[in-house]
């Protein structure tokens, strides 16, 4: 089986900031608080791991729900991670909350989409699960039908 190659290059900016460029050409500024600066200008590497995990599962779930012809009009993923207090300070608990809004969204379709992402498709979740307990929850908000012009 062929492997998928992914490359990235990081270039030092200043303080603790680096520009990271993936082989796709997309660039992001990574930063972490340092003694000589007050704030940060980009996500830390650990924040980026959490955001990547949320993005991985979100893309799986919305793709599966589209295939199931679910009428999702809004979708938000909230993710919370707790890290170990000692180095290497890995994530130990991660909670992923999926919030869907739409018309006639099936509870069973949502549950199955999340389960497939968690157990089959999301490689980021599979890696995080090596050190963290992952818990997923979801809410479905049925949107009001569009009002008719009278």
Short mmCIF file of N, CA, C and O in Angstrom, two decimals:
data_model
loop_
_atom_site.label_atom_id
_atom_site.label_comp_id
_atom_site.label_asym_id
_atom_site.label_seq_id
_atom_site.Cartn_x
_atom_site.Cartn_y
_atom_site.Cartn_z
N UNK A 1 0.85 -1.18 0.00
CA UNK A 1 0.00 0.00 0.00
C UNK A 1 0.89 1.23 0.00
O UNK A 1 1.84 1.33 0.76
N UNK A 2 0.58 2.20 -0.86
CA UNK A 2 1.36 3.43 -0.95
C UNK A 2 1.07 4.32 0.26
O UNK A 2 -0.03 4.32 0.81
N UNK A 3 2.08 5.06 0.66
CA UNK A 3 1.89 6.00 1.77
C UNK A 3 1.64 7.39 1.20
O UNK A 3 2.04 7.70 0.08
N UNK A 4 0.97 8.21 1.98
CA UNK A 4 0.72 9.58 1.57
C UNK A 4 1.80 10.44 2.21
O UNK A 4 1.94 10.46 3.42
N UNK A 5 2.55 11.12 1.40
CA UNK A 5 3.64 11.96 1.88
C UNK A 5 3.14 13.37 2.12
O UNK A 5 2.45 13.95 1.27
N UNK A 6 3.48 13.91 3.27
CA UNK A 6 3.15 15.28 3.61
C UNK A 6 4.41 15.93 4.14
O UNK A 6 5.09 15.36 5.00
N UNK A 7 4.73 17.10 3.64
CA UNK A 7 5.91 17.82 4.07
C UNK A 7 5.51 19.21 4.52
O UNK A 7 4.51 19.77 4.07
N UNK A 8 6.32 19.78 5.40
CA UNK A 8 6.14 21.16 5.83
C UNK A 8 7.51 21.73 6.15
O UNK A 8 8.44 21.01 6.48
N UNK A 9 7.60 23.04 6.03
CA UNK A 9 8.83 23.75 6.37
C UNK A 9 8.48 24.87 7.33
O UNK A 9 7.50 25.60 7.11
N UNK A 10 9.24 25.00 8.40
CA UNK A 10 9.06 26.09 9.35
C UNK A 10 10.24 27.03 9.26
O UNK A 10 11.39 26.58 9.18
N UNK A 11 9.94 28.34 9.27
CA UNK A 11 10.97 29.37 9.23
C UNK A 11 10.79 30.27 10.44
O UNK A 11 9.69 30.78 10.68
N UNK A 12 11.89 30.47 11.16
CA UNK A 12 11.89 31.32 12.34
C UNK A 12 11.57 32.76 11.95
O UNK A 12 12.13 33.29 10.99
N UNK A 13 10.66 33.40 12.72
CA UNK A 13 10.32 34.80 12.50
C UNK A 13 11.03 35.64 13.57
O UNK A 13 11.93 36.41 13.28
N UNK A 14 10.60 35.49 14.81
CA UNK A 14 11.20 36.15 15.97
C UNK A 14 10.53 35.61 17.21
O UNK A 14 9.53 34.89 17.12
N UNK A 15 11.04 35.95 18.40
CA UNK A 15 10.44 35.47 19.64
C UNK A 15 10.31 33.96 19.61
O UNK A 15 11.29 33.24 19.53
N UNK A 16 9.07 33.47 19.64
CA UNK A 16 8.78 32.04 19.51
C UNK A 16 7.96 31.77 18.25
O UNK A 16 7.34 30.72 18.12
N UNK A 17 7.92 32.72 17.33
CA UNK A 17 7.07 32.62 16.14
C UNK A 17 7.80 31.97 14.97
O UNK A 17 8.98 32.23 14.74
N UNK A 18 7.06 31.14 14.25
CA UNK A 18 7.55 30.49 13.05
C UNK A 18 6.45 30.54 12.00
O UNK A 18 5.28 30.37 12.32
N UNK A 19 6.81 30.75 10.75
CA UNK A 19 5.84 30.54 9.68
C UNK A 19 6.00 29.09 9.25
O UNK A 19 7.11 28.59 9.08
N UNK A 20 4.88 28.42 9.11
CA UNK A 20 4.87 27.03 8.68
C UNK A 20 4.20 26.97 7.32
O UNK A 20 3.12 27.53 7.13
N UNK A 21 4.85 26.32 6.37
CA UNK A 21 4.30 26.18 5.02
C UNK A 21 4.22 24.69 4.69
O UNK A 21 5.22 23.98 4.74
N UNK A 22 3.01 24.25 4.36
CA UNK A 22 2.80 22.84 3.99
C UNK A 22 3.11 22.67 2.50
O UNK A 22 3.13 23.64 1.74
N UNK A 23 3.32 21.42 2.09
CA UNK A 23 3.60 21.18 0.68
C UNK A 23 2.43 21.55 -0.22
O UNK A 23 2.60 21.68 -1.43
N UNK A 24 1.26 21.80 0.35
CA UNK A 24 0.12 22.28 -0.43
C UNK A 24 0.27 23.76 -0.76
O UNK A 24 -0.48 24.30 -1.57
N UNK A 25 1.22 24.43 -0.11
CA UNK A 25 1.43 25.86 -0.31
C UNK A 25 0.76 26.74 0.73
O UNK A 25 0.98 27.93 0.78
N UNK A 26 -0.06 26.15 1.58
CA UNK A 26 -0.75 26.92 2.61
C UNK A 26 0.19 27.25 3.76
O UNK A 26 1.01 26.43 4.15
N UNK A 27 0.03 28.45 4.27
CA UNK A 27 0.94 28.96 5.30
C UNK A 27 0.16 29.37 6.54
O UNK A 27 -0.96 29.87 6.45
N UNK A 28 0.77 29.16 7.71
CA UNK A 28 0.17 29.58 8.97
C UNK A 28 1.31 30.05 9.89
O UNK A 28 2.43 29.53 9.82
N UNK A 29 1.00 31.01 10.73
CA UNK A 29 1.97 31.49 11.71
C UNK A 29 1.72 30.76 13.02
O UNK A 29 0.62 30.80 13.56
N UNK A 30 2.74 30.08 13.52
CA UNK A 30 2.68 29.42 14.82
C UNK A 30 3.41 30.30 15.81
O UNK A 30 4.43 30.91 15.48
N UNK A 31 2.90 30.37 17.03
CA UNK A 31 3.53 31.21 18.03
C UNK A 31 3.26 30.63 19.41
O UNK A 31 2.33 29.87 19.61
N UNK A 32 4.08 30.99 20.34
CA UNK A 32 3.91 30.61 21.73
C UNK A 32 4.44 31.74 22.57
O UNK A 32 5.38 32.44 22.16
N UNK A 33 3.86 31.94 23.71
CA UNK A 33 4.25 33.06 24.57
C UNK A 33 5.71 32.89 25.00
O UNK A 33 6.13 31.82 25.41
N UNK A 34 6.45 33.98 24.87
CA UNK A 34 7.84 33.99 25.33
C UNK A 34 8.01 35.15 26.31
O UNK A 34 7.18 36.07 26.33
N UNK A 35 9.07 35.12 27.10
CA UNK A 35 9.25 36.18 28.11
C UNK A 35 9.32 37.58 27.51
O UNK A 35 8.91 38.54 28.15
N UNK A 36 9.82 37.70 26.29
CA UNK A 36 9.99 39.03 25.71
C UNK A 36 8.77 39.56 24.95
O UNK A 36 8.80 40.66 24.43
N UNK A 37 7.69 38.80 24.90
CA UNK A 37 6.50 39.30 24.21
C UNK A 37 5.27 39.14 25.08
O UNK A 37 5.20 38.25 25.91
N UNK A 38 4.31 40.03 24.87
CA UNK A 38 3.11 40.03 25.71
C UNK A 38 2.06 39.04 25.22
O UNK A 38 1.44 38.37 26.01
N UNK A 39 1.84 38.98 23.94
CA UNK A 39 0.80 38.11 23.41
C UNK A 39 1.36 37.19 22.35
O UNK A 39 2.57 37.07 22.18
N UNK A 40 0.48 36.53 21.65
CA UNK A 40 0.89 35.66 20.56
C UNK A 40 0.20 36.11 19.28
O UNK A 40 -0.83 36.78 19.32
N UNK A 41 0.76 35.71 18.17
CA UNK A 41 0.23 36.12 16.86
C UNK A 41 -0.36 34.96 16.07
O UNK A 41 -0.80 35.14 14.95
N UNK A 42 -0.37 33.80 16.67
CA UNK A 42 -0.92 32.63 16.00
C UNK A 42 -1.12 31.52 17.01
O UNK A 42 -0.71 31.65 18.17
N UNK A 43 -1.74 30.43 16.59
CA UNK A 43 -1.95 29.33 17.51
C UNK A 43 -0.63 28.66 17.89
O UNK A 43 0.33 28.67 17.11
N UNK A 44 -0.61 28.08 19.09
CA UNK A 44 0.56 27.30 19.50
C UNK A 44 0.47 25.94 18.79
O UNK A 44 -0.60 25.54 18.31
N UNK A 45 1.57 25.21 18.74
CA UNK A 45 1.51 23.88 18.13
C UNK A 45 0.46 22.98 18.78
O UNK A 45 -0.24 22.24 18.08
N UNK A 46 0.31 23.04 20.10
CA UNK A 46 -0.68 22.19 20.78
C UNK A 46 -2.10 22.63 20.46
O UNK A 46 -3.00 21.80 20.35
N UNK A 47 -2.33 23.94 20.34
CA UNK A 47 -3.65 24.42 19.91
C UNK A 47 -3.95 23.93 18.50
O UNK A 47 -5.07 23.53 18.20
N UNK A 48 -2.94 23.97 17.66
CA UNK A 48 -3.11 23.54 16.27
C UNK A 48 -3.45 22.06 16.19
O UNK A 48 -4.28 21.66 15.37
N UNK A 49 -2.85 21.24 17.06
CA UNK A 49 -3.20 19.81 17.10
C UNK A 49 -4.68 19.62 17.44
O UNK A 49 -5.37 18.81 16.83
N UNK A 50 -5.16 20.39 18.42
CA UNK A 50 -6.57 20.29 18.83
C UNK A 50 -7.48 20.77 17.70
O UNK A 50 -8.48 20.13 17.37
N UNK A 51 -7.11 21.89 17.08
CA UNK A 51 -7.90 22.43 15.97
C UNK A 51 -7.91 21.45 14.79
O UNK A 51 -8.94 21.25 14.13
N UNK A 52 -6.77 20.82 14.53
CA UNK A 52 -6.68 19.85 13.45
C UNK A 52 -7.55 18.63 13.71
O UNK A 52 -8.18 18.09 12.79
N UNK A 53 -7.62 18.20 14.96
CA UNK A 53 -8.47 17.07 15.32
C UNK A 53 -9.94 17.43 15.08
O UNK A 53 -10.69 16.64 14.52
N UNK A 54 -10.33 18.63 15.50
CA UNK A 54 -11.71 19.08 15.28
C UNK A 54 -12.00 19.18 13.78
O UNK A 54 -13.06 18.75 13.32
N UNK A 55 -11.07 19.71 13.02
CA UNK A 55 -11.26 19.84 11.58
C UNK A 55 -11.36 18.50 10.89
O UNK A 55 -12.19 18.30 9.99
N UNK A 56 -10.55 17.55 11.31
CA UNK A 56 -10.57 16.22 10.72
C UNK A 56 -11.92 15.55 10.89
O UNK A 56 -12.53 15.07 9.93
N UNK A 57 -12.44 15.54 12.11
CA UNK A 57 -13.73 14.90 12.36
C UNK A 57 -14.86 15.69 11.71
O UNK A 57 -15.80 15.12 11.17
N UNK A 58 -14.79 17.04 11.73
CA UNK A 58 -15.84 17.86 11.14
C UNK A 58 -15.98 17.59 9.64
O UNK A 58 -17.09 17.47 9.12
N UNK A 59 -14.85 17.49 8.95
CA UNK A 59 -14.89 17.24 7.51
C UNK A 59 -15.45 15.86 7.20
O UNK A 59 -16.22 15.70 6.25
N UNK A 60 -15.10 14.87 8.02
CA UNK A 60 -15.68 13.53 7.85
C UNK A 60 -17.19 13.58 8.04
O UNK A 60 -17.95 13.08 7.21
N UNK A 61 -17.60 14.16 9.16
CA UNK A 61 -19.02 14.14 9.54
C UNK A 61 -19.87 14.87 8.51
O UNK A 61 -20.90 14.35 8.08
N UNK A 62 -19.47 16.07 8.09
CA UNK A 62 -20.29 16.80 7.13
C UNK A 62 -20.35 16.07 5.79
O UNK A 62 -21.39 16.04 5.13
N UNK A 63 -19.24 15.44 5.40
CA UNK A 63 -19.23 14.68 4.15
C UNK A 63 -20.21 13.50 4.22
O UNK A 63 -20.98 13.25 3.29
N UNK A 64 -20.19 12.78 5.33
CA UNK A 64 -21.09 11.64 5.50
C UNK A 64 -22.55 12.10 5.53
O UNK A 64 -23.42 11.49 4.89
N UNK A 65 -22.82 13.20 6.23
CA UNK A 65 -24.21 13.70 6.30
C UNK A 65 -24.70 14.18 4.94
O UNK A 65 -25.88 14.02 4.61
N UNK A 66 -23.82 14.75 4.14
CA UNK A 66 -24.22 15.14 2.77
C UNK A 66 -24.59 13.91 1.95
O UNK A 66 -25.57 13.93 1.21
N UNK A 67 -23.80 12.84 2.08
CA UNK A 67 -24.10 11.60 1.36
C UNK A 67 -25.43 11.01 1.81
O UNK A 67 -26.12 10.36 1.04
N UNK A 68 -25.77 11.25 3.08
CA UNK A 68 -27.05 10.78 3.62
C UNK A 68 -28.18 11.78 3.34
O UNK A 68 -29.29 11.61 3.84
N UNK A 69 -27.88 12.82 2.58
CA UNK A 69 -28.85 13.85 2.17
C UNK A 69 -29.52 14.55 3.35
O UNK A 69 -30.70 14.87 3.33
N UNK A 70 -28.72 14.78 4.39
CA UNK A 70 -29.22 15.52 5.54
C UNK A 70 -29.15 17.01 5.23
O UNK A 70 -28.19 17.49 4.64
N UNK A 71 -30.16 17.75 5.63
CA UNK A 71 -30.26 19.17 5.32
C UNK A 71 -29.63 20.00 6.45
O UNK A 71 -30.34 20.64 7.23
N UNK A 72 -28.30 19.98 6.52
CA UNK A 72 -27.57 20.73 7.53
C UNK A 72 -27.34 22.14 7.00
O UNK A 72 -26.76 22.33 5.94
N UNK A 73 -27.83 23.14 7.74
CA UNK A 73 -27.65 24.53 7.34
C UNK A 73 -26.56 25.23 8.13
O UNK A 73 -26.04 26.26 7.71
N UNK A 74 -26.20 24.67 9.27
CA UNK A 74 -25.13 25.23 10.11
C UNK A 74 -24.53 24.08 10.91
O UNK A 74 -25.24 23.19 11.37
N UNK A 75 -23.21 24.11 11.05
CA UNK A 75 -22.52 23.05 11.78
C UNK A 75 -21.33 23.67 12.51
O UNK A 75 -20.52 24.35 11.90
N UNK A 76 -21.26 23.44 13.79
CA UNK A 76 -20.16 23.96 14.59
C UNK A 76 -19.58 22.81 15.41
O UNK A 76 -20.31 21.96 15.92
N UNK A 77 -18.26 22.78 15.50
CA UNK A 77 -17.59 21.81 16.35
C UNK A 77 -16.83 22.59 17.41
O UNK A 77 -16.04 23.48 17.10
N UNK A 78 -17.08 22.24 18.66
CA UNK A 78 -16.34 22.81 19.79
C UNK A 78 -15.49 21.69 20.36
O UNK A 78 -15.97 20.57 20.54
N UNK A 79 -14.24 22.00 20.65
CA UNK A 79 -13.34 20.98 21.17
C UNK A 79 -12.62 21.53 22.40
O UNK A 79 -12.24 22.70 22.44
N UNK A 80 -12.51 20.68 23.41
CA UNK A 80 -11.85 21.06 24.65
C UNK A 80 -10.84 19.97 24.99
O UNK A 80 -11.18 18.78 24.98
N UNK A 81 -9.62 20.37 25.25
CA UNK A 81 -8.59 19.41 25.60
C UNK A 81 -7.97 19.71 26.94
O UNK A 81 -7.73 20.87 27.28
N UNK A 82 -7.71 18.67 27.72
CA UNK A 82 -6.99 18.78 28.99
C UNK A 82 -5.66 18.08 28.82
O UNK A 82 -5.60 16.97 28.27
N UNK A 83 -4.60 18.74 29.31
CA UNK A 83 -3.26 18.20 29.14
C UNK A 83 -2.68 17.74 30.47
O UNK A 83 -3.04 18.24 31.53
N UNK A 84 -1.75 16.81 30.38
CA UNK A 84 -1.03 16.34 31.56
C UNK A 84 -0.26 17.50 32.17
O UNK A 84 0.17 18.41 31.47
N UNK A 85 -0.06 17.47 33.47
CA UNK A 85 0.63 18.57 34.16
C UNK A 85 2.15 18.45 34.07
O UNK A 85 2.86 19.40 34.34
N UNK A 86 2.64 17.27 33.68
CA UNK A 86 4.08 17.08 33.57
C UNK A 86 4.47 16.81 32.12
O UNK A 86 3.68 16.28 31.34
N UNK A 87 5.70 17.16 31.79
CA UNK A 87 6.20 16.99 30.42
C UNK A 87 6.22 15.52 30.04
O UNK A 87 6.50 14.68 30.89
N UNK A 88 5.82 15.19 28.83
CA UNK A 88 5.64 16.04 27.67
C UNK A 88 4.27 16.72 27.56
O UNK A 88 3.94 17.28 26.52
N UNK A 89 3.49 16.72 28.61
CA UNK A 89 2.21 17.43 28.67
C UNK A 89 1.27 17.11 27.49
O UNK A 89 0.73 17.98 26.84
N UNK A 90 1.10 15.82 27.25
CA UNK A 90 0.22 15.35 26.18
C UNK A 90 -1.24 15.60 26.56
O UNK A 90 -1.56 15.82 27.74
N UNK A 91 -2.12 15.57 25.58
CA UNK A 91 -3.55 15.64 25.86
C UNK A 91 -3.96 14.34 26.54
O UNK A 91 -3.59 13.25 26.11
N UNK A 92 -4.75 14.46 27.61
CA UNK A 92 -5.23 13.29 28.34
C UNK A 92 -6.73 13.10 28.20
O UNK A 92 -7.22 11.98 28.28
N UNK A 93 -7.46 14.18 28.01
CA UNK A 93 -8.91 14.15 27.82
C UNK A 93 -9.29 15.16 26.75
O UNK A 93 -8.84 16.31 26.80
N UNK A 94 -10.10 14.72 25.82
CA UNK A 94 -10.58 15.61 24.76
C UNK A 94 -12.08 15.41 24.63
O UNK A 94 -12.56 14.27 24.51
N UNK A 95 -12.81 16.51 24.66
CA UNK A 95 -14.27 16.47 24.47
C UNK A 95 -14.59 17.21 23.18
O UNK A 95 -14.17 18.36 22.99
N UNK A 96 -15.30 16.54 22.30
CA UNK A 96 -15.71 17.11 21.02
C UNK A 96 -17.23 17.25 21.04
O UNK A 96 -17.94 16.26 21.23
N UNK A 97 -17.71 18.47 20.84
CA UNK A 97 -19.15 18.72 20.79
C UNK A 97 -19.52 19.16 19.38
O UNK A 97 -19.00 20.15 18.88
N UNK A 98 -20.42 18.41 18.76
CA UNK A 98 -20.92 18.73 17.42
C UNK A 98 -22.29 19.38 17.58
O UNK A 98 -23.16 18.83 18.26
N UNK A 99 -22.48 20.53 16.94
CA UNK A 99 -23.76 21.24 17.02
C UNK A 99 -24.27 21.45 15.60
O UNK A 99 -23.63 22.13 14.80
N UNK A 100 -25.41 20.85 15.31
CA UNK A 100 -26.00 20.89 13.97
C UNK A 100 -27.28 21.71 13.98
O UNK A 100 -28.07 21.59 14.91
N UNK A 101 -27.50 22.47 12.95
CA UNK A 101 -28.78 23.13 12.71
C UNK A 101 -29.19 22.77 11.30
O UNK A 101 -28.36 22.70 10.39
N UNK A 102 -30.49 22.54 11.12
CA UNK A 102 -30.97 22.21 9.79
C UNK A 102 -32.41 21.77 9.81
O UNK A 102 -33.13 21.99 10.78
N UNK A 103 -32.82 21.13 8.73
CA UNK A 103 -34.21 20.72 8.55
C UNK A 103 -34.30 19.20 8.53
O UNK A 103 -33.65 18.54 7.72
N UNK A 104 -35.09 18.65 9.44
CA UNK A 104 -35.34 17.21 9.51
C UNK A 104 -34.06 16.39 9.61
O UNK A 104 -33.94 15.33 8.99
N UNK A 105 -33.11 16.87 10.39
CA UNK A 105 -31.85 16.13 10.56
C UNK A 105 -32.14 14.89 11.41
O UNK A 105 -32.73 14.97 12.47
N UNK A 106 -31.69 13.76 10.92
CA UNK A 106 -31.90 12.48 11.59
C UNK A 106 -30.88 12.26 12.69
O UNK A 106 -29.67 12.31 12.46
N UNK A 107 -31.37 11.98 13.89
CA UNK A 107 -30.52 11.66 15.02
C UNK A 107 -29.64 10.45 14.70
O UNK A 107 -28.44 10.44 14.99
N UNK A 108 -30.21 9.44 14.09
CA UNK A 108 -29.47 8.22 13.75
C UNK A 108 -28.36 8.51 12.73
O UNK A 108 -27.25 7.98 12.83
N UNK A 109 -28.64 9.38 11.75
CA UNK A 109 -27.64 9.72 10.74
C UNK A 109 -26.47 10.46 11.38
O UNK A 109 -25.29 10.19 11.06
N UNK A 110 -26.75 11.38 12.28
CA UNK A 110 -25.70 12.12 12.98
C UNK A 110 -24.86 11.18 13.83
O UNK A 110 -23.62 11.21 13.78
N UNK A 111 -25.51 10.34 14.62
CA UNK A 111 -24.78 9.40 15.48
C UNK A 111 -23.88 8.49 14.66
O UNK A 111 -22.72 8.24 15.02
N UNK A 112 -24.38 8.01 13.54
CA UNK A 112 -23.59 7.12 12.70
C UNK A 112 -22.42 7.86 12.05
O UNK A 112 -21.30 7.34 11.96
N UNK A 113 -22.64 9.08 11.60
CA UNK A 113 -21.57 9.87 10.98
C UNK A 113 -20.44 10.12 11.97
O UNK A 113 -19.25 9.98 11.62
N UNK A 114 -20.78 10.47 13.19
CA UNK A 114 -19.76 10.72 14.21
C UNK A 114 -19.03 9.42 14.54
O UNK A 114 -17.79 9.40 14.64
N UNK A 115 -19.75 8.34 14.67
CA UNK A 115 -19.14 7.04 14.98
C UNK A 115 -18.18 6.60 13.87
O UNK A 115 -17.08 6.13 14.15
N UNK A 116 -18.58 6.78 12.61
CA UNK A 116 -17.70 6.40 11.49
C UNK A 116 -16.44 7.26 11.48
O UNK A 116 -15.34 6.76 11.22
N UNK A 117 -16.59 8.55 11.76
CA UNK A 117 -15.42 9.42 11.82
C UNK A 117 -14.47 8.94 12.91
O UNK A 117 -13.26 8.82 12.69
N UNK A 118 -15.01 8.67 14.09
CA UNK A 118 -14.19 8.27 15.23
C UNK A 118 -13.50 6.93 15.06
O UNK A 118 -12.38 6.73 15.51
N UNK A 119 -14.19 5.98 14.43
CA UNK A 119 -13.66 4.62 14.39
C UNK A 119 -13.01 4.23 13.07
O UNK A 119 -12.27 3.25 13.03
N UNK A 120 -13.26 5.00 12.00
CA UNK A 120 -12.76 4.58 10.70
C UNK A 120 -11.96 5.65 9.96
O UNK A 120 -10.92 5.35 9.39
N UNK A 121 -12.45 6.88 9.93
CA UNK A 121 -11.90 7.86 8.99
C UNK A 121 -10.93 8.89 9.57
O UNK A 121 -9.99 9.28 8.89
N UNK A 122 -11.15 9.40 10.75
CA UNK A 122 -10.36 10.53 11.26
C UNK A 122 -9.02 10.08 11.83
O UNK A 122 -8.93 9.60 12.95
N UNK A 123 -7.97 10.29 11.05
CA UNK A 123 -6.64 9.88 11.49
C UNK A 123 -6.15 10.73 12.66
O UNK A 123 -5.41 10.24 13.52
N UNK A 124 -6.54 11.99 12.72
CA UNK A 124 -6.12 12.84 13.84
C UNK A 124 -6.70 12.32 15.16
O UNK A 124 -5.99 12.23 16.16
N UNK A 125 -7.97 11.94 15.15
CA UNK A 125 -8.57 11.37 16.36
C UNK A 125 -7.90 10.06 16.74
O UNK A 125 -7.67 9.80 17.93
N UNK A 126 -7.57 9.25 15.76
CA UNK A 126 -6.91 7.97 16.03
C UNK A 126 -5.57 8.21 16.71
O UNK A 126 -5.21 7.49 17.66
N UNK A 127 -4.83 9.22 16.28
CA UNK A 127 -3.55 9.51 16.91
C UNK A 127 -3.74 10.08 18.32
O UNK A 127 -3.05 9.68 19.25
N UNK A 128 -4.68 11.00 18.47
CA UNK A 128 -4.92 11.60 19.79
C UNK A 128 -5.39 10.56 20.79
O UNK A 128 -5.07 10.64 21.97
N UNK A 129 -6.14 9.57 20.31
CA UNK A 129 -6.66 8.52 21.18
C UNK A 129 -5.55 7.68 21.81
O UNK A 129 -5.76 7.00 22.79
N UNK A 130 -4.34 7.78 21.27
CA UNK A 130 -3.20 7.03 21.84
C UNK A 130 -2.84 7.54 23.24
O UNK A 130 -2.27 6.80 24.03
N UNK A 131 -3.14 8.82 23.53
CA UNK A 131 -2.82 9.36 24.85
C UNK A 131 -4.04 9.93 25.57
O UNK A 131 -3.99 10.13 26.78
N UNK A 132 -5.11 10.20 24.84
CA UNK A 132 -6.25 10.90 25.43
C UNK A 132 -7.52 10.08 25.34
O UNK A 132 -7.72 9.31 24.40
N UNK A 133 -8.38 10.30 26.31
CA UNK A 133 -9.74 9.75 26.25
C UNK A 133 -10.55 10.75 25.42
O UNK A 133 -10.67 11.92 25.79
N UNK A 134 -11.11 10.29 24.30
CA UNK A 134 -11.93 11.14 23.45
C UNK A 134 -13.40 10.88 23.72
O UNK A 134 -13.84 9.73 23.71
N UNK A 135 -14.14 11.95 23.96
CA UNK A 135 -15.57 11.86 24.19
C UNK A 135 -16.26 12.79 23.21
O UNK A 135 -15.88 13.95 23.09
N UNK A 136 -17.27 12.28 22.52
CA UNK A 136 -18.03 13.11 21.58
C UNK A 136 -19.47 13.23 22.04
O UNK A 136 -20.06 12.27 22.53
N UNK A 137 -20.01 14.42 21.87
CA UNK A 137 -21.42 14.67 22.12
C UNK A 137 -21.96 15.43 20.92
O UNK A 137 -21.19 15.97 20.12
N UNK A 138 -23.29 15.46 20.79
CA UNK A 138 -23.87 16.26 19.71
C UNK A 138 -25.23 16.79 20.11
O UNK A 138 -25.89 16.25 20.99
N UNK A 139 -25.59 17.88 19.45
CA UNK A 139 -26.91 18.49 19.59
C UNK A 139 -27.44 18.77 18.20
O UNK A 139 -26.68 19.18 17.32
N UNK A 140 -28.72 18.57 18.04
CA UNK A 140 -29.38 18.90 16.77
C UNK A 140 -30.41 19.97 17.06
O UNK A 140 -31.27 19.79 17.92
N UNK A 141 -30.33 21.06 16.33
CA UNK A 141 -31.30 22.14 16.45
C UNK A 141 -32.07 22.14 15.13
O UNK A 141 -31.50 22.39 14.07
N UNK A 142 -33.35 21.81 15.22
CA UNK A 142 -34.17 21.79 14.01
C UNK A 142 -34.54 23.23 13.66
O UNK A 142 -35.14 23.94 14.47
N UNK A 143 -34.15 23.67 12.49
CA UNK A 143 -34.41 25.04 12.06
C UNK A 143 -35.88 25.23 11.73
O UNK A 143 -36.57 24.28 11.30
N UNK A 144 -36.33 26.43 11.95
CA UNK A 144 -37.70 26.77 11.59
C UNK A 144 -37.82 26.79 10.06
O UNK A 144 -36.91 27.23 9.37
N UNK A 145 -38.95 26.33 9.53
CA UNK A 145 -39.13 26.41 8.08
C UNK A 145 -39.15 27.87 7.64
O UNK A 145 -39.56 28.75 8.40
N UNK A 146 -38.67 28.12 6.45
CA UNK A 146 -38.67 29.49 5.91
C UNK A 146 -40.09 29.99 5.84
O UNK A 146 -41.02 29.27 5.44
N UNK A 147 -40.29 31.24 6.25
CA UNK A 147 -41.65 31.79 6.22
C UNK A 147 -42.05 32.11 4.79
O UNK A 147 -41.23 32.49 3.96
N UNK A 148 -43.33 31.94 4.51
CA UNK A 148 -43.87 32.20 3.16
C UNK A 148 -44.19 33.68 3.01
O UNK A 148 -44.63 34.32 3.95
N UNK A 149 -43.96 34.15 1.83
CA UNK A 149 -44.36 35.55 1.51
C UNK A 149 -45.86 35.57 1.32
O UNK A 149 -46.42 34.75 0.60
N UNK A 150 -46.53 36.49 1.98
CA UNK A 150 -47.99 36.55 1.83
C UNK A 150 -48.40 37.71 1.00
O UNK A 150 -47.80 38.66 0.82
#
